[in-house]
Short mmCIF file of C-alpha atoms in Angstrom, two decimals:
data_model
loop_
_atom_site.label_atom_id
_atom_site.label_comp_id
_atom_site.label_asym_id
_atom_site.label_seq_id
_atom_site.Cartn_x
_atom_site.Cartn_y
_atom_site.Cartn_z
CA MET A 1 -10.62 19.26 29.67
CA SER A 2 -13.46 21.19 27.72
CA THR A 3 -16.07 19.83 26.64
CA GLU A 4 -17.25 22.29 25.23
CA THR A 5 -19.74 21.35 21.79
CA LYS A 6 -18.56 23.31 18.44
CA LYS A 7 -21.41 23.07 15.54
CA ILE A 8 -19.42 23.85 12.35
CA ASN A 9 -21.52 22.77 9.07
CA GLN A 10 -19.04 21.55 6.60
CA ASN A 11 -19.35 20.63 2.54
CA ALA A 12 -17.25 17.35 2.92
CA VAL A 13 -15.86 15.47 5.52
CA ILE A 14 -13.24 13.55 5.52
CA ILE A 15 -12.96 10.96 8.39
CA GLY A 16 -8.89 9.79 7.82
CA GLY A 17 -6.15 11.84 7.48
CA GLY A 18 -3.27 9.61 5.51
CA PRO A 19 -2.73 9.45 1.00
CA ALA A 20 -6.36 8.56 0.40
CA GLY A 21 -7.71 11.75 2.69
CA PHE A 22 -5.65 14.74 1.84
CA THR A 23 -5.48 13.30 -1.80
CA THR A 24 -9.58 14.10 -1.96
CA ALA A 25 -9.39 16.91 0.07
CA LEU A 26 -7.24 18.14 -2.37
CA MET A 27 -9.03 17.13 -5.03
CA LEU A 28 -12.17 18.79 -4.22
CA ALA A 29 -10.68 22.05 -3.23
CA LYS A 30 -8.97 22.24 -6.55
CA ARG A 31 -13.31 21.93 -7.97
CA GLY A 32 -13.68 24.48 -6.21
CA TRP A 33 -15.44 22.52 -2.73
CA HIS A 34 -14.97 25.87 -0.16
CA LYS A 35 -15.53 23.86 3.37
CA ILE A 36 -13.78 20.52 3.29
CA THR A 37 -12.61 19.03 6.66
CA VAL A 38 -10.59 15.86 7.37
CA LEU A 39 -10.54 14.52 10.60
CA GLU A 40 -6.81 12.93 11.96
CA LYS A 41 -6.41 10.71 14.70
CA ARG A 42 -2.50 10.83 14.13
CA PRO A 43 -1.51 14.09 15.33
CA ALA A 44 0.58 15.54 12.36
CA ALA A 45 0.51 14.71 9.34
CA ASP A 46 4.65 13.51 9.42
CA PHE A 47 4.36 11.63 12.98
CA TYR A 48 6.28 8.76 13.23
CA GLU A 49 5.24 5.52 13.85
CA PRO A 50 8.07 3.36 13.81
CA ASP A 51 5.98 0.35 12.54
CA LYS A 52 3.91 2.13 9.76
CA SER A 53 7.34 4.06 8.42
CA PHE A 54 5.98 2.16 5.01
CA HIS A 55 8.10 3.15 1.91
CA TYR A 56 5.62 3.68 -1.15
CA LEU A 57 6.34 3.43 -5.04
CA ILE A 58 4.45 6.17 -6.81
CA ASP A 59 4.00 4.47 -9.92
CA GLY A 60 2.52 5.58 -13.09
CA ARG A 61 -0.84 4.65 -11.95
CA GLY A 62 -0.60 6.29 -8.60
CA GLN A 63 0.50 9.81 -10.45
CA LYS A 64 -2.41 10.05 -12.57
CA PHE A 65 -3.66 12.11 -9.39
CA THR A 66 0.03 14.38 -8.02
CA GLU A 67 0.08 14.65 -12.35
CA LEU A 68 -3.79 16.94 -12.02
CA LEU A 69 -2.23 18.41 -8.54
CA GLY A 70 0.99 19.33 -10.89
CA LEU A 71 2.75 18.12 -7.89
CA ASN A 72 5.19 15.42 -9.93
CA GLU A 73 8.09 17.65 -10.30
CA LYS A 74 8.07 18.36 -6.01
CA LEU A 75 7.31 14.16 -5.50
CA ALA A 76 11.08 13.65 -7.27
CA LYS A 77 12.86 16.35 -5.83
CA VAL A 78 11.77 13.69 -2.32
CA SER A 79 11.88 10.36 -3.76
CA VAL A 80 14.48 8.07 -5.01
CA PRO A 81 13.28 7.51 -8.89
CA ASN A 82 13.18 3.36 -9.82
CA THR A 83 15.38 3.97 -12.63
CA GLU A 84 18.56 5.12 -10.59
CA PHE A 85 17.76 1.78 -8.16
CA TYR A 86 21.11 0.24 -6.97
CA LEU A 87 20.93 -2.50 -4.56
CA THR A 88 24.10 -3.97 -2.49
CA GLU A 89 23.35 -7.63 -1.42
CA ILE A 90 25.87 -7.84 2.18
CA LYS A 91 26.28 -12.34 2.61
CA ALA A 92 27.15 -13.26 6.27
CA ASP A 93 30.32 -14.05 4.83
CA GLY A 94 30.73 -10.36 4.76
CA ASN A 95 31.11 -9.70 0.85
CA ARG A 96 29.73 -6.98 -1.32
CA LYS A 97 27.83 -6.44 -4.34
CA THR A 98 26.32 -3.73 -6.02
CA SER A 99 24.11 -4.48 -9.59
CA LYS A 100 21.08 -2.23 -11.05
CA LEU A 101 18.26 -3.31 -10.89
CA PRO A 102 17.02 -4.28 -14.33
CA ILE A 103 13.68 -2.31 -14.97
CA VAL A 104 11.22 -5.22 -16.79
CA ASP A 105 9.42 -3.08 -18.66
CA PRO A 106 11.13 0.08 -19.92
CA ASN A 107 8.74 1.91 -21.35
CA ARG A 108 6.95 2.24 -18.04
CA LYS A 109 6.64 5.63 -16.47
CA THR A 110 9.13 6.53 -13.69
CA ALA A 111 8.16 5.69 -10.45
CA TYR A 112 9.46 7.15 -6.39
CA TRP A 113 10.20 5.62 -3.81
CA LEU A 114 9.63 7.01 -1.05
CA GLN A 115 8.76 7.09 2.97
CA ARG A 116 4.77 7.05 4.06
CA ARG A 117 5.34 9.68 5.81
CA VAL A 118 7.19 12.08 3.12
CA PHE A 119 5.10 12.03 0.80
CA LEU A 120 2.14 12.91 3.99
CA LYS A 121 4.05 15.90 4.51
CA LEU A 122 4.23 16.57 0.70
CA LEU A 123 0.62 16.65 0.12
CA PHE A 124 -0.24 18.36 4.02
CA GLN A 125 2.50 21.20 2.89
CA GLU A 126 0.43 21.62 -0.40
CA ILE A 127 -2.83 22.39 1.58
CA GLU A 128 -0.80 24.24 3.54
CA GLU A 129 0.89 26.03 0.95
CA ASN A 130 -2.61 26.67 -1.78
CA TRP A 131 -5.67 25.35 0.26
CA GLN A 132 -5.57 26.28 3.69
CA ASN A 133 -8.87 28.38 3.21
CA GLN A 134 -10.10 25.82 2.06
CA ILE A 135 -9.27 22.41 4.04
CA THR A 136 -9.20 21.86 8.10
CA THR A 137 -7.11 18.73 9.04
CA LEU A 138 -8.81 18.47 12.54
CA PHE A 139 -5.51 16.23 14.07
CA ASN A 140 -5.41 13.92 17.48
CA THR A 141 -9.84 13.70 16.52
CA LYS A 142 -11.89 10.70 15.67
CA CYS A 143 -14.88 9.89 14.67
CA LEU A 144 -17.32 8.92 17.29
CA GLU A 145 -20.25 7.99 15.30
CA ILE A 146 -22.11 8.89 12.22
CA ASN A 147 -26.12 9.57 12.05
CA ASN A 148 -28.79 9.28 9.68
CA LYS A 149 -31.48 11.20 11.17
CA ASP A 150 -35.03 11.30 8.01
CA GLY A 151 -32.11 11.69 5.39
CA LYS A 152 -29.75 14.28 7.24
CA LEU A 153 -25.70 13.16 7.46
CA THR A 154 -24.34 13.89 11.49
CA ILE A 155 -21.33 13.38 11.94
CA ILE A 156 -19.82 13.24 15.99
CA ALA A 157 -16.30 13.59 16.58
CA GLN A 158 -13.66 14.56 19.37
CA GLY A 159 -10.54 15.45 20.28
CA ILE A 160 -8.44 12.80 21.42
CA ASN A 161 -6.70 14.84 24.46
CA ASP A 162 -8.57 18.28 24.92
CA LEU A 163 -12.36 15.67 24.21
CA THR A 164 -13.18 18.80 22.23
CA ASN A 165 -17.14 17.42 20.59
CA TYR A 166 -17.74 18.32 16.99
CA GLU A 167 -20.54 18.45 15.27
CA PHE A 168 -20.90 18.42 10.89
CA GLN A 169 -23.59 17.75 9.20
CA PRO A 170 -21.71 17.73 5.45
CA ASP A 171 -23.06 17.06 2.17
CA LEU A 172 -20.17 14.69 1.40
CA LEU A 173 -18.67 12.10 3.88
CA VAL A 174 -15.42 10.17 2.61
CA GLY A 175 -14.38 7.40 4.09
CA CYS A 176 -10.77 7.03 4.49
CA ASP A 177 -10.87 5.45 7.47
CA GLY A 178 -9.10 1.68 6.41
CA ILE A 179 -9.37 -1.86 6.36
CA ASN A 180 -11.85 -1.22 9.95
CA SER A 181 -13.65 1.73 8.76
CA LEU A 182 -16.50 3.09 10.85
CA VAL A 183 -17.64 4.64 7.66
CA ARG A 184 -18.15 1.41 5.49
CA GLN A 185 -19.14 -0.75 8.60
CA THR A 186 -22.07 1.96 9.47
CA LEU A 187 -22.94 1.60 6.13
CA ASP A 188 -23.46 -2.46 6.41
CA LYS A 189 -25.69 -1.37 9.50
CA TRP A 190 -27.80 0.60 7.27
CA ASP A 191 -28.18 -0.89 3.91
CA ASN A 192 -31.07 -3.37 4.20
CA SER A 193 -31.18 -4.26 -0.02
CA GLY A 194 -30.07 -7.71 0.86
CA THR A 195 -27.28 -8.16 -0.67
CA ASP A 196 -24.87 -7.22 2.12
CA LYS A 197 -22.59 -5.05 -0.32
CA PHE A 198 -20.20 -3.28 2.76
CA LYS A 199 -19.31 -7.00 3.41
CA MET A 200 -16.26 -7.15 3.18
CA GLN A 201 -15.06 -10.83 0.17
CA PHE A 202 -12.26 -12.41 1.29
CA PHE A 203 -9.03 -14.48 -0.95
CA PRO A 204 -6.45 -16.08 1.24
CA SER A 205 -2.75 -15.39 -0.61
CA ALA A 206 0.25 -17.55 0.59
CA SER A 207 0.91 -14.22 2.28
CA SER A 208 -2.14 -13.68 4.13
CA GLY A 209 -0.57 -14.00 8.38
CA LEU A 210 2.97 -13.21 7.84
CA LYS A 211 4.13 -10.72 10.23
CA TYR A 212 6.38 -7.56 10.25
CA LYS A 213 7.93 -5.16 12.02
CA VAL A 214 9.59 -2.45 10.70
CA LEU A 215 13.63 -1.75 12.36
CA THR A 216 14.61 1.19 12.81
CA LEU A 217 18.43 1.96 12.03
CA ARG A 218 21.00 4.46 11.93
CA PRO A 219 21.59 7.23 8.98
CA ASN A 220 24.90 6.37 7.25
CA PHE A 221 25.46 3.26 9.13
CA PRO A 222 28.54 1.75 8.29
CA LEU A 223 28.91 -1.56 6.04
CA ASP A 224 31.47 -2.82 7.87
CA HIS A 225 33.53 -3.56 11.63
CA ASN A 226 36.44 -0.94 10.25
CA ASN A 227 33.47 2.01 9.88
CA SER A 228 35.16 2.44 6.46
CA GLU A 229 32.42 2.41 4.21
CA GLN A 230 28.76 3.91 5.47
CA ALA A 231 25.64 3.10 3.82
CA VAL A 232 24.75 5.52 1.16
CA CYS A 233 20.83 7.01 1.36
CA THR A 234 19.79 6.59 -2.34
CA MET A 235 21.13 2.93 -2.27
CA ALA A 236 19.19 -0.32 -1.58
CA TYR A 237 20.62 -2.71 1.07
CA ALA A 238 20.13 -6.43 0.94
CA ILE A 239 21.21 -7.98 4.04
CA ARG A 240 21.94 -11.31 4.49
CA GLY A 241 21.63 -13.14 7.74
CA ALA A 242 23.56 -16.51 8.17
CA PHE A 243 21.25 -18.88 9.45
CA SER A 244 19.98 -21.14 6.90
CA ASP A 245 17.16 -22.77 9.10
CA SER A 246 13.34 -21.48 8.48
CA GLN A 247 12.98 -20.42 12.28
CA HIS A 248 16.30 -18.57 12.09
CA SER A 249 16.99 -17.46 8.83
CA LEU A 250 16.58 -13.17 8.09
CA SER A 251 17.32 -11.11 5.80
CA LEU A 252 17.33 -7.56 6.16
CA GLY A 253 16.02 -5.21 3.35
CA ILE A 254 17.01 -1.83 3.02
CA LEU A 255 14.93 0.72 0.81
CA PRO A 256 16.42 4.15 -0.66
CA PHE A 257 15.96 7.09 0.73
CA ALA A 258 15.97 10.91 -0.32
CA ASP A 259 17.17 11.98 3.12
CA PRO A 260 20.69 11.63 4.38
CA ASN A 261 19.86 12.33 7.76
CA GLU A 262 16.78 10.47 7.93
CA PRO A 263 17.03 6.87 9.80
CA ARG A 264 16.55 4.08 7.32
CA THR A 265 13.99 0.87 8.52
CA ALA A 266 13.88 -2.36 7.70
CA ASN A 267 11.33 -4.63 7.14
CA ILE A 268 11.35 -8.35 8.69
CA ILE A 269 8.69 -9.85 7.66
CA ARG A 270 8.73 -13.84 8.80
CA ARG A 271 5.78 -16.51 9.97
CA PRO A 272 4.50 -15.92 13.30
CA GLU A 273 6.18 -18.83 14.75
CA HIS A 274 9.54 -17.34 13.66
CA GLU A 275 12.69 -17.05 16.30
CA ILE A 276 12.94 -13.45 16.26
CA TRP A 277 9.07 -12.96 17.51
CA LYS A 278 9.76 -14.75 20.55
CA LEU A 279 12.82 -12.81 21.94
CA PRO A 280 11.22 -10.85 24.67
CA ASP A 281 13.69 -7.78 25.52
CA SER A 282 16.66 -5.90 23.74
CA GLU A 283 19.48 -8.57 25.55
CA LYS A 284 18.07 -10.76 23.35
CA LEU A 285 17.35 -9.12 20.36
CA SER A 286 21.11 -8.23 20.64
CA ASP A 287 22.67 -11.97 20.66
CA PHE A 288 20.46 -12.85 18.02
CA PHE A 289 21.06 -9.81 15.64
CA GLU A 290 24.71 -10.79 16.67
CA LYS A 291 24.76 -13.87 15.20
CA ALA A 292 22.58 -13.90 12.30
CA PHE A 293 24.41 -10.45 11.42
CA PRO A 294 28.63 -11.14 11.73
CA GLN A 295 29.35 -9.68 8.55
CA LEU A 296 27.66 -5.68 10.60
CA PRO A 297 28.12 -4.18 14.11
CA ILE A 298 24.53 -4.49 13.49
CA ASN A 299 24.76 -3.56 17.61
CA GLU A 300 25.96 -0.41 16.38
CA ILE A 301 23.72 0.20 13.80
CA VAL A 302 20.39 -0.29 15.89
CA LEU A 303 20.35 1.65 18.80
CA PRO A 304 19.58 -0.25 22.28
CA GLU A 305 16.52 2.03 22.62
CA GLU A 306 14.74 0.84 19.54
CA LYS A 307 15.76 -2.56 20.08
CA GLU A 308 13.50 -2.62 23.59
CA ARG A 309 10.92 -0.61 21.34
CA PHE A 310 11.36 -3.67 18.12
CA ALA A 311 11.28 -6.39 20.99
CA LYS A 312 7.92 -5.18 22.85
CA SER A 313 6.04 -3.95 20.10
CA GLU A 314 3.27 -6.12 18.67
CA GLY A 315 4.12 -5.23 14.79
CA GLY A 316 1.56 -6.22 12.54
CA TYR A 317 -0.12 -8.25 9.84
CA PHE A 318 -0.07 -8.82 6.68
CA PRO A 319 -4.11 -9.32 5.98
CA ILE A 320 -6.22 -11.36 3.46
CA PRO A 321 -6.84 -9.73 0.56
CA GLN A 322 -10.32 -8.57 0.49
CA TYR A 323 -12.80 -5.74 -1.24
CA CYS A 324 -16.37 -4.72 -1.10
CA SER A 325 -18.77 -4.40 -3.93
CA GLY A 326 -20.32 -1.22 -2.35
CA LEU A 327 -18.40 2.17 -2.89
CA HIS A 328 -21.37 4.53 -2.45
CA TYR A 329 -24.69 5.65 -0.64
CA LEU A 330 -27.33 7.77 -0.93
CA LEU A 331 -29.42 9.06 1.84
CA ALA A 332 -32.70 10.19 0.32
CA ASN A 333 -33.62 9.19 -3.66
CA THR A 334 -33.15 12.90 -4.04
CA ASP A 335 -31.86 15.39 -5.99
CA ASN A 336 -29.93 17.47 -3.41
CA SER A 337 -29.25 14.19 -0.79
CA ALA A 338 -26.34 13.82 0.66
CA GLY A 339 -23.89 11.02 0.04
CA ILE A 340 -21.07 8.83 1.82
CA VAL A 341 -18.07 7.60 -0.61
CA LEU A 342 -15.85 4.87 0.73
CA LEU A 343 -11.87 5.33 -0.70
CA GLY A 344 -8.58 3.51 -0.77
CA ASP A 345 -8.47 0.21 2.05
CA SER A 346 -11.91 0.84 3.01
CA ILE A 347 -12.78 -0.89 0.39
CA HIS A 348 -10.22 -3.23 -1.08
CA CYS A 349 -6.86 -4.29 1.41
CA PHE A 350 -3.86 -6.83 0.61
CA PRO A 351 -0.55 -7.20 1.82
CA PRO A 352 1.82 -5.44 -0.33
CA ASP A 353 2.67 -7.70 -2.66
CA ILE A 354 2.24 -5.51 -5.74
CA GLY A 355 2.31 -2.33 -4.66
CA GLN A 356 0.01 -1.10 -5.24
CA GLY A 357 -1.76 -0.15 -1.86
CA VAL A 358 -1.29 3.67 -2.38
CA ASN A 359 -1.53 3.64 -6.42
CA SER A 360 -4.78 2.27 -6.41
CA ALA A 361 -6.32 4.39 -3.38
CA LEU A 362 -4.80 7.64 -5.82
CA GLU A 363 -6.40 6.00 -8.28
CA ASP A 364 -9.90 6.25 -6.35
CA VAL A 365 -9.59 9.56 -6.01
CA PHE A 366 -8.88 9.90 -9.70
CA ILE A 367 -11.67 7.80 -10.40
CA PHE A 368 -13.77 9.64 -7.93
CA ASN A 369 -12.41 13.20 -9.58
CA GLN A 370 -13.30 11.78 -13.21
CA ALA A 371 -17.04 11.40 -11.88
CA LEU A 372 -17.59 14.55 -10.01
CA ALA A 373 -16.50 15.86 -13.61
CA GLN A 374 -19.10 14.10 -15.41
CA THR A 375 -21.74 15.05 -13.04
CA ASN A 376 -21.47 18.86 -12.51
CA ASP A 377 -20.18 17.35 -8.79
CA ILE A 378 -24.09 16.43 -7.98
CA ILE A 379 -23.86 14.48 -5.68
CA SER A 380 -26.73 12.34 -6.21
CA ASP A 381 -25.19 11.94 -9.60
CA ALA A 382 -21.47 11.89 -8.64
CA LEU A 383 -21.46 8.77 -6.25
CA PRO A 384 -23.05 6.20 -7.98
CA LEU A 385 -21.33 6.93 -11.23
CA PHE A 386 -17.98 6.58 -9.20
CA GLU A 387 -19.19 3.22 -8.06
CA SER A 388 -19.96 2.14 -11.80
CA LEU A 389 -16.61 3.43 -12.81
CA ARG A 390 -14.28 1.80 -10.10
CA SER A 391 -16.37 -1.58 -9.11
CA PRO A 392 -15.52 -3.59 -11.78
CA ASP A 393 -11.61 -3.08 -10.78
CA MET A 394 -12.33 -4.50 -7.21
CA LYS A 395 -12.36 -8.39 -7.37
CA PRO A 396 -9.44 -8.07 -10.34
CA LEU A 397 -7.09 -5.89 -7.80
CA ILE A 398 -8.13 -8.47 -5.32
CA ARG A 399 -7.57 -11.00 -7.26
CA LEU A 400 -3.76 -9.61 -9.14
CA SER A 401 -2.69 -9.25 -5.25
CA GLN A 402 -3.91 -12.73 -4.18
CA THR A 403 -1.31 -14.04 -6.85
CA ALA A 404 0.71 -12.14 -8.73
CA PHE A 405 3.45 -11.77 -6.62
CA PRO A 406 2.97 -13.77 -2.95
CA TRP A 407 6.07 -15.86 -2.59
CA GLN A 408 8.34 -13.12 -2.42
CA TYR A 409 9.10 -13.37 1.23
CA ASN A 410 10.45 -16.39 1.32
CA GLN A 411 8.11 -18.24 3.38
CA ASP A 412 8.17 -21.65 1.45
CA ILE A 413 10.81 -21.91 -0.83
CA LEU A 414 8.91 -24.78 -2.59
CA GLY A 415 6.05 -22.81 -3.39
CA LYS A 416 8.15 -19.69 -4.52
CA ARG A 417 10.31 -21.95 -6.80
CA LEU A 418 7.56 -22.86 -8.89
CA TRP A 419 5.63 -19.24 -8.84
CA SER A 420 8.89 -18.36 -10.63
CA ILE A 421 8.30 -20.98 -13.06
CA ASN A 422 4.55 -19.92 -14.04
CA PHE A 423 6.54 -16.51 -14.25
CA PHE A 424 9.16 -17.10 -16.87
CA ILE A 425 7.25 -19.77 -19.00
CA ARG A 426 4.58 -16.87 -19.21
CA LEU A 427 7.16 -14.49 -20.09
CA LEU A 428 9.11 -16.30 -22.42
CA LEU A 429 6.52 -17.18 -24.12
CA SER A 430 5.28 -12.91 -24.12
CA ARG A 431 8.13 -12.68 -25.70
CA ILE A 432 8.29 -15.65 -28.63
CA LEU A 433 4.28 -15.01 -29.40
CA PRO A 434 3.00 -11.38 -27.88
CA PHE A 435 0.16 -11.46 -29.40
CA ILE A 436 -0.88 -15.19 -28.32
CA PHE A 437 0.69 -14.86 -25.08
CA ALA A 438 0.35 -11.79 -22.47
CA PRO A 439 3.34 -11.36 -19.37
CA PRO A 440 2.45 -12.30 -16.66
CA ALA A 441 1.22 -9.95 -14.32
CA PHE A 442 3.07 -8.84 -11.59
CA ILE A 443 4.95 -7.24 -15.44
CA MET A 444 1.61 -5.91 -16.70
CA ILE A 445 0.94 -4.15 -13.34
CA GLN A 446 3.58 -1.66 -14.41
CA ASN A 447 1.33 -0.64 -17.48
CA HIS A 448 -0.55 2.20 -15.95
CA LYS A 449 -2.75 2.62 -18.63
CA LEU A 450 -4.35 -0.97 -18.49
CA SER A 451 -6.61 -1.66 -15.42
CA TYR A 452 -6.85 -4.20 -12.68
CA ARG A 453 -9.95 -5.92 -14.99
CA GLU A 454 -7.66 -5.70 -18.11
CA ILE A 455 -4.78 -6.98 -16.78
CA TRP A 456 -6.31 -9.91 -14.92
CA SER A 457 -8.56 -10.72 -18.02
CA MET A 458 -5.24 -10.82 -20.26
CA ALA A 459 -3.30 -12.83 -16.98
CA GLN A 460 -6.54 -15.34 -17.06
CA ARG A 461 -6.49 -15.73 -21.38
CA THR A 462 -3.13 -16.64 -21.11
CA THR A 463 -3.67 -19.12 -18.30
CA ILE A 464 -6.28 -21.39 -20.32
CA TYR A 465 -3.45 -20.38 -23.76
CA ILE A 466 -1.03 -22.15 -21.70
CA TYR A 467 -3.27 -25.60 -20.13
CA ALA A 468 -4.70 -25.56 -23.94
CA LEU A 469 -0.28 -26.12 -24.89
CA GLY A 470 0.11 -28.33 -22.81
CA MET A 471 -2.52 -30.53 -23.55
CA VAL A 472 -1.03 -30.26 -27.27
CA LEU A 473 2.44 -30.98 -26.31
CA ILE A 474 1.30 -34.27 -24.34
CA CYS A 475 -1.20 -35.60 -26.82
CA GLY A 476 2.15 -35.25 -29.43
CA SER A 477 3.89 -36.50 -27.18
CA LEU A 478 1.52 -39.33 -26.78
CA THR A 479 1.24 -39.70 -30.38
CA LEU A 480 4.99 -39.93 -31.05
CA PHE A 481 5.08 -42.52 -28.03
CA LEU A 482 2.56 -45.26 -29.53
CA ASP A 483 3.50 -44.30 -33.45
CA ASN A 484 7.02 -45.57 -32.18
CA PHE A 485 5.94 -48.60 -29.36
#
């Protein structure tokens, strides 16, 4: 194995080749930056990770960036539009019902469902086809350390397989390396302002701590024991389990794919003490599935090797909604200072309740592009401007993720019913008196023209008005009661 050290002087280094990392690289290349390196630990852009085979719904907020790069047409070709979202519910007794899910806000921009790896492949293909001379992607490469010596930024990275060492001295370092960001942790060590601005602030929600695993299913799987009908790739499915108690109840939610040859995936999200997490091998899992889903040949749909992988997988847990207030760092107080900026999950992370994980990250990049445009790409000016433009949305985004729809996983029936009552009260009042009451926050998030700050402010104002209305009704009822007493 080689231990050769390569010295590469790059203009920008991006740590993390996820959606935020690749889109930042494309944005910088489009702006004329010529030396951009993306460091990514995975072996390929479309590398299939079973427990990370998430679905994205790229909405109008995320499409601000795809429009900037002219990728919307390509995005539509590999996705399923939410305007054509049909759901088939298959109950435990075999009864089926197909319905088209209503678009709550008919004026919203068409959003697109696609797998995470399909979206990453789309972005990487754009790099390969149009920006290969400006962007270098080093897969199977991890960042080891980030050093600041006399205002000079040095990045040390290493190939995971061949142990090749790399040294970079960029003008700009972009941290897109997720919730456990090495870049953010490094800045926290360097920061001597006493504000803890690079430490995450936590806001627990009802969905925090739920455990999840992703189950891979056969493409075009049979919908009955007679194999008379097969699943349609562009159709969503809700397969209801036969168990009713909280320790065993289970549903398989299967979102649509554009490619009929792709395996389907079902997210299983339950409390950590659920029975399914205790099953140690494929045999026990098979027995559980047969009892839970008698309406389908479930053990034909889920292959034996996948059941074994699922049983052995550690899965993951929904994070506590969190954000940090520090989004950038300049190494010196000079006009030509090197700088570091944080984007995506490294500055805001939360459960998938409101579908804004990828969209908020793409909006980060879009706003960073605006900051660069307004400062002629001068890093020492652009990074503080980006923080001033974006930081007001950080806490509202986290508060929305904490409150907008945390009960959708059926983890607590009472909690979901109370949330539903609150939702429909707000929805009804917003339709009767739209100039006073705002719609539920979950609906307002669909409007990409509203910032997270504006949405949260409108939701809070409506809460105050509802309390005031409640007090008026209570006082009025007491007055009538006393008058008639």
